Coordinates of N, CA, C and O and ligand atoms in Angstrom, one line a residue:
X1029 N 12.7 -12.7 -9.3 CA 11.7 -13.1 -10.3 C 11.2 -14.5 -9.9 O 12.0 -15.4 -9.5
X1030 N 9.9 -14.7 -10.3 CA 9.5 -16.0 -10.2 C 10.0 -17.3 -10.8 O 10.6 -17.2 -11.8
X1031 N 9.9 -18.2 -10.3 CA 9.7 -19.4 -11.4 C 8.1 -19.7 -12.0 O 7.1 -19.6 -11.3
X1032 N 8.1 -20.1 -13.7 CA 7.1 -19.6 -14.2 C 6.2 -20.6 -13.3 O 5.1 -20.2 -12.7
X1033 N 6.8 -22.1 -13.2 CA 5.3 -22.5 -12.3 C 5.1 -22.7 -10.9 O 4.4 -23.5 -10.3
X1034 N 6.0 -21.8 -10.5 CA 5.4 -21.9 -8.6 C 4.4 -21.2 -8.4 O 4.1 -20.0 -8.8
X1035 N 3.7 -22.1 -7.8 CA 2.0 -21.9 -7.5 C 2.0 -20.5 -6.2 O 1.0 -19.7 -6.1
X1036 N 3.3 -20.3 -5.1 CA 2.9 -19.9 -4.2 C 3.5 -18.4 -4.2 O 4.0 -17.9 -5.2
X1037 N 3.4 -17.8 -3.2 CA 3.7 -16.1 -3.4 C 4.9 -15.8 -3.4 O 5.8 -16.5 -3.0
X1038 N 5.0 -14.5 -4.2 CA 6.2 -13.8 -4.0 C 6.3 -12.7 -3.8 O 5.5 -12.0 -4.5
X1039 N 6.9 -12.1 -3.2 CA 7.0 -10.8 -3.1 C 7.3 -9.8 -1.4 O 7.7 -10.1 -0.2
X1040 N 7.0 -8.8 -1.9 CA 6.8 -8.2 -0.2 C 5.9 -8.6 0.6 O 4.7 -8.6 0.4
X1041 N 6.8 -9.1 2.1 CA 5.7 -10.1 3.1 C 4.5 -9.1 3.3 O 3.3 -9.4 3.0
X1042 N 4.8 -7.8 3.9 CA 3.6 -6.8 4.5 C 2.8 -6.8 3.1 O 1.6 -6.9 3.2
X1043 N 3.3 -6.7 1.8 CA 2.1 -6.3 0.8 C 1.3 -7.7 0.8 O 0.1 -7.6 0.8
X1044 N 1.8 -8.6 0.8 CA 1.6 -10.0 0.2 C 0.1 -10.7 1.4 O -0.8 -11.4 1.0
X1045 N 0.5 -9.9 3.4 CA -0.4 -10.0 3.9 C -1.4 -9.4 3.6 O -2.5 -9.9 3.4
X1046 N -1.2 -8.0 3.6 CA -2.7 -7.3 3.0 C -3.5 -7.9 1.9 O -4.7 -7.7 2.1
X1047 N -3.1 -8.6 0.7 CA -3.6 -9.0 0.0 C -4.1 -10.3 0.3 O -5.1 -10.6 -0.3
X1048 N -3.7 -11.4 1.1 CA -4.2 -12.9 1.8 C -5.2 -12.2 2.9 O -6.3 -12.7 3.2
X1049 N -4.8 -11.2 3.5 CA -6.0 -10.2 4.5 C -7.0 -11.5 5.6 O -8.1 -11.8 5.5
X1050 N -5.8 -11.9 6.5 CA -6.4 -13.3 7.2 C -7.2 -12.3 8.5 O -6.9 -11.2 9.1
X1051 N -8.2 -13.0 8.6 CA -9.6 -12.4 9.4 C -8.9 -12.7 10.9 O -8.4 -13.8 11.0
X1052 N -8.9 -12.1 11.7 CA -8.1 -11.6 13.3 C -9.6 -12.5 14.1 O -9.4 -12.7 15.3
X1053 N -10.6 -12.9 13.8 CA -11.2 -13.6 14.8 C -10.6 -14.9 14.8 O -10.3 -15.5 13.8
X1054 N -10.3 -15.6 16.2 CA -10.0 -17.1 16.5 C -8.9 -17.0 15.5 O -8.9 -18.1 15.0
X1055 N -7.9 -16.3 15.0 CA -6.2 -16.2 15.1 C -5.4 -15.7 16.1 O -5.8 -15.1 17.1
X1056 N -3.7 -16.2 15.7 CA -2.8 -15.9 16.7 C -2.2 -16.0 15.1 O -2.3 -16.8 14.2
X1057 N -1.2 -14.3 15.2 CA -0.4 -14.1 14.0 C 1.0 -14.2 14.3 O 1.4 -13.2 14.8
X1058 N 1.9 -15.0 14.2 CA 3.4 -15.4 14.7 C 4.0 -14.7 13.3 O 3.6 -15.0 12.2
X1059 N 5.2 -13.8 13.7 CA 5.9 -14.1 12.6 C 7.2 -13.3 13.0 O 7.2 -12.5 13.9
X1060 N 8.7 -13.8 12.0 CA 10.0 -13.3 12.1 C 10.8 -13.6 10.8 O 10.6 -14.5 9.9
X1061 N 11.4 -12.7 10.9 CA 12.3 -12.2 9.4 C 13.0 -11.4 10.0 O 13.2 -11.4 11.2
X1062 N 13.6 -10.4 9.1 CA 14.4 -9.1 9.2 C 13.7 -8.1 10.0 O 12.6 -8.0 9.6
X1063 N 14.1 -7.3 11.0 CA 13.3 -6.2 11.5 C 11.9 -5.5 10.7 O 10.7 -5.4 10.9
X1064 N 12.7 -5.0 9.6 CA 12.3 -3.8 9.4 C 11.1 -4.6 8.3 O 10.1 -3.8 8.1
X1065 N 11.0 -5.8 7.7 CA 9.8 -6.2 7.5 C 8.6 -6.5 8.6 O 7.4 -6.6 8.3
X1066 N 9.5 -6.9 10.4 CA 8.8 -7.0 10.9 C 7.9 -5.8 11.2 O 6.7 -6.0 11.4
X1067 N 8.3 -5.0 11.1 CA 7.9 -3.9 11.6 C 6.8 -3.5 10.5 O 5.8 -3.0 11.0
X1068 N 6.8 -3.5 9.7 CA 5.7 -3.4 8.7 C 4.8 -4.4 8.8 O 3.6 -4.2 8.6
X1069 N 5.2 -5.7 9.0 CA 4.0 -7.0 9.3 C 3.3 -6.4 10.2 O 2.1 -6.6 9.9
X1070 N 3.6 -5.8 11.3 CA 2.7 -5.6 12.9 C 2.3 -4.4 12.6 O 1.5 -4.0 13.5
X1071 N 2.5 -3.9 11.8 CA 1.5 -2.0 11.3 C 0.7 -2.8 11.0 O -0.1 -3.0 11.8
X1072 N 0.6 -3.5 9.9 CA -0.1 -4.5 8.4 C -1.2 -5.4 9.4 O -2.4 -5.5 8.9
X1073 N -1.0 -5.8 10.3 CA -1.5 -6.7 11.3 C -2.8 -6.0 11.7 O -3.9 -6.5 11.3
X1074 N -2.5 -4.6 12.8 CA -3.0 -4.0 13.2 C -4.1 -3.4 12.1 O -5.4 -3.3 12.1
X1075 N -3.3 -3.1 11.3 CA -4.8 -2.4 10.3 C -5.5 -3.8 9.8 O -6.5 -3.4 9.2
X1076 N -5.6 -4.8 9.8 CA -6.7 -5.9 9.5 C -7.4 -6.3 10.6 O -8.4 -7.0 10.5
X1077 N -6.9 -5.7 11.7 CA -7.7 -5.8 13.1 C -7.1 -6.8 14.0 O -7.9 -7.1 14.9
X1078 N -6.2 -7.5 14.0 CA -5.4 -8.2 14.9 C -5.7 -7.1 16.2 O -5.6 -5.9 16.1
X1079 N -5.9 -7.7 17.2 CA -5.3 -6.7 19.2 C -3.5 -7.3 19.0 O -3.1 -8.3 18.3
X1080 N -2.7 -6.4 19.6 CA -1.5 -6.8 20.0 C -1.6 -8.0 20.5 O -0.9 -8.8 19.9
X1081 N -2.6 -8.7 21.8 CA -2.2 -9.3 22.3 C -2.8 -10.8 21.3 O -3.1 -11.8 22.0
X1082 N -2.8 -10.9 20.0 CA -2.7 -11.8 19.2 C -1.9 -11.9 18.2 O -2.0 -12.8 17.4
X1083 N -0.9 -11.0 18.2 CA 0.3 -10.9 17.6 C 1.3 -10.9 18.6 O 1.5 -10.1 19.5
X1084 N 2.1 -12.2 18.1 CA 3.7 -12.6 18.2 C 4.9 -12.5 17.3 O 4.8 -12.7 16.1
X1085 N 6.2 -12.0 18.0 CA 7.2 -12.1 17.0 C 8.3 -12.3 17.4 O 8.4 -12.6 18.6
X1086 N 9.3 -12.2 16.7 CA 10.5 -12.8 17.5 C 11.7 -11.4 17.1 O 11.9 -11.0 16.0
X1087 N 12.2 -11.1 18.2 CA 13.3 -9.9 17.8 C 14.5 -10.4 17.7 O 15.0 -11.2 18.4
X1088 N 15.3 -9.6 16.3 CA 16.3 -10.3 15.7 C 18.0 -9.6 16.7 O 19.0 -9.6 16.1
X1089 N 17.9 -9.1 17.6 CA 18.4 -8.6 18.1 C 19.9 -9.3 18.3 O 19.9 -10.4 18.7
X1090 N 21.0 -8.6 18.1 CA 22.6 -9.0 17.8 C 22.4 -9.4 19.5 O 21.6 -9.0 20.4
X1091 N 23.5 -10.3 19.5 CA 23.7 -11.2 20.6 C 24.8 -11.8 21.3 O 24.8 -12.9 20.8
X1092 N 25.5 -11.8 22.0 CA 26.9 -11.8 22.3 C 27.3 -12.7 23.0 O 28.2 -13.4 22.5
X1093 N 26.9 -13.1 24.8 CA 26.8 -14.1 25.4 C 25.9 -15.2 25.6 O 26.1 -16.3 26.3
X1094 N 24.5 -14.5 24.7 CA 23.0 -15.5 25.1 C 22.9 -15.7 26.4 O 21.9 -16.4 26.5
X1095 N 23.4 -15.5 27.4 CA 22.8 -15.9 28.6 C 22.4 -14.5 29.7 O 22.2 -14.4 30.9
X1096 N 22.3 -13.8 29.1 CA 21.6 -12.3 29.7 C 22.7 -11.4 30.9 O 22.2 -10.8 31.8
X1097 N 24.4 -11.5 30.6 CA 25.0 -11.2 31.2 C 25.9 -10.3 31.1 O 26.5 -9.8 32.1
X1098 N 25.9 -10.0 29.7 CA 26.9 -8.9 28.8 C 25.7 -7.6 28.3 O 26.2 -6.6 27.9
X1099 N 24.2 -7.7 28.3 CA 23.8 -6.3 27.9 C 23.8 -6.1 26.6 O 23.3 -5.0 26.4
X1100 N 24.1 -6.6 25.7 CA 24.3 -6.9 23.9 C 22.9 -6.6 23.4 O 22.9 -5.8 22.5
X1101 N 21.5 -7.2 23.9 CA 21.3 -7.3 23.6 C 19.4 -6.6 23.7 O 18.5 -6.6 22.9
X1102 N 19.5 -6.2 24.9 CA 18.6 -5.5 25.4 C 17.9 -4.2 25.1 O 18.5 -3.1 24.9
X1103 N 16.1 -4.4 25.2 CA 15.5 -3.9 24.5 C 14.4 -3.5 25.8 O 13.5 -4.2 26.3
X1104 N 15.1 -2.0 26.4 CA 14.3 -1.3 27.6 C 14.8 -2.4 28.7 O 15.9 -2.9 28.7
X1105 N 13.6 -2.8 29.7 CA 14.3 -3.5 30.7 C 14.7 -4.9 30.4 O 14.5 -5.7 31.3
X1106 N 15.3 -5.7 28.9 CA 14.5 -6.8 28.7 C 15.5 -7.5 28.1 O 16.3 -6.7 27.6
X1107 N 16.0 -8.9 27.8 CA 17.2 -9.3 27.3 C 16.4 -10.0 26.1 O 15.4 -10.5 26.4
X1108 N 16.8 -10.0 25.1 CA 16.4 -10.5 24.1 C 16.8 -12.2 24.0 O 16.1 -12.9 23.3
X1109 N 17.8 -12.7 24.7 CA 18.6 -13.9 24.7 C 17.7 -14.8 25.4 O 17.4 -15.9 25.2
X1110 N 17.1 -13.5 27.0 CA 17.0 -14.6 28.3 C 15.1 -14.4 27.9 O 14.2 -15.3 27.7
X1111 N 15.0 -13.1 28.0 CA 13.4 -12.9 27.6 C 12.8 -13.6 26.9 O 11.9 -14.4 27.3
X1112 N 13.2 -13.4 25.2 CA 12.5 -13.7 24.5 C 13.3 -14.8 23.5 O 13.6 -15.6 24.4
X1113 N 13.8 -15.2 22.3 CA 13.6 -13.8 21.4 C 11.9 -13.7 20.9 O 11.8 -12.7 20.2
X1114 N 10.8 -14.3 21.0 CA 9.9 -14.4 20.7 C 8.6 -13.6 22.0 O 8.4 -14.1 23.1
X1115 N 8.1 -12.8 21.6 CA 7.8 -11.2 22.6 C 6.0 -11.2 22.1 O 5.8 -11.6 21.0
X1116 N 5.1 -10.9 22.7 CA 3.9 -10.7 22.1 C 4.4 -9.2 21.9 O 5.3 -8.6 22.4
X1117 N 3.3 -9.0 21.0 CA 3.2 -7.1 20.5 C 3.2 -6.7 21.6 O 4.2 -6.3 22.1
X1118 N 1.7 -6.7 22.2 CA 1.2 -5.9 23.4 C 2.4 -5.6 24.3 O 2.7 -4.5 24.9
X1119 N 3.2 -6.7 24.5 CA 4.2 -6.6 25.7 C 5.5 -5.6 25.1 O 6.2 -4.8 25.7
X1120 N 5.6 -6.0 23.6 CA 6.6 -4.6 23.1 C 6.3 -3.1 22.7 O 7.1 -2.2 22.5
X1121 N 4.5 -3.4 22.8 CA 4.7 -1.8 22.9 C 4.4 -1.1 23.9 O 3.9 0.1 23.8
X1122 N 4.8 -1.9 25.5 CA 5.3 -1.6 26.2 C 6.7 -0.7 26.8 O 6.9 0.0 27.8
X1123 N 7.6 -1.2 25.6 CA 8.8 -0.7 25.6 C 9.2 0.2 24.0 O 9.2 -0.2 22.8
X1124 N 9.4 1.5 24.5 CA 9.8 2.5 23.6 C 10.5 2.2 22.7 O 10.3 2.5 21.5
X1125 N 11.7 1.3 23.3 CA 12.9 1.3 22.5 C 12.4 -0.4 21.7 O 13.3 -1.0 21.0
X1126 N 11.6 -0.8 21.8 CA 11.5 -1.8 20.8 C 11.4 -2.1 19.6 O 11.3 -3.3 19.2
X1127 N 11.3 -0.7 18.8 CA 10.8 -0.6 17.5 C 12.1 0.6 17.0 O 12.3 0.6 15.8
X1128 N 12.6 1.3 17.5 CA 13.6 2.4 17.6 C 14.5 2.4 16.5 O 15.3 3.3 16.5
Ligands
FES329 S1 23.4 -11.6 24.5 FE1 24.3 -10.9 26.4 S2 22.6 -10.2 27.5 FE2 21.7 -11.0 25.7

């Protein structure tokens, strides 16, 4: 629940974008949280007309040694530790298992 006078949003991120509905010309859309909101952000994205390759995000993927040597953490050919964690779309939906 809100506080009665905070001026700024609340609620579900993906609803909350559709409703701010930021215009995809001369943007770059970054964003990270929990998966499974990301994953509705970058649907949410796409239907306002974002291309993948102006959407950024960061995958929250469990992690073990951070230095890309134990496999913990990997997403298709790709380590999340050494790679990214911060991936453009276009480049993840390259990989199947990125969204899985
Ligand atoms: S955490 Fe070990 S390979 Fe990424």
């Amino acid at each position: 629940m809100e506080e009665e006078e905070w001026p700024h949003f609340v609620g579900f991120v993906p609803t909350l974008l559709m409703e701010v509905a930021p215009k995809p010309e001369n943007t770059i859309a970054v964003t990270c949280g929990p998966p499974i909101m990301i994953k509705f952000v970058l649907e949410n994205l796409e239907k306002l007309g974002f291309a993948p390759e102006q959407i950024y995000t960061t995958l929250e993927n469990r992690m073990k040694c951070g230095i890309g040597k134990c496999g913990r953490c990997n997403v298709g050919n790709m380590y999340v530790c050494k790679d990214g964690p911060v991936f453009s779309y276009a480049m993840l939906k390259t990989i199947p298992e990125a969204f899985a």
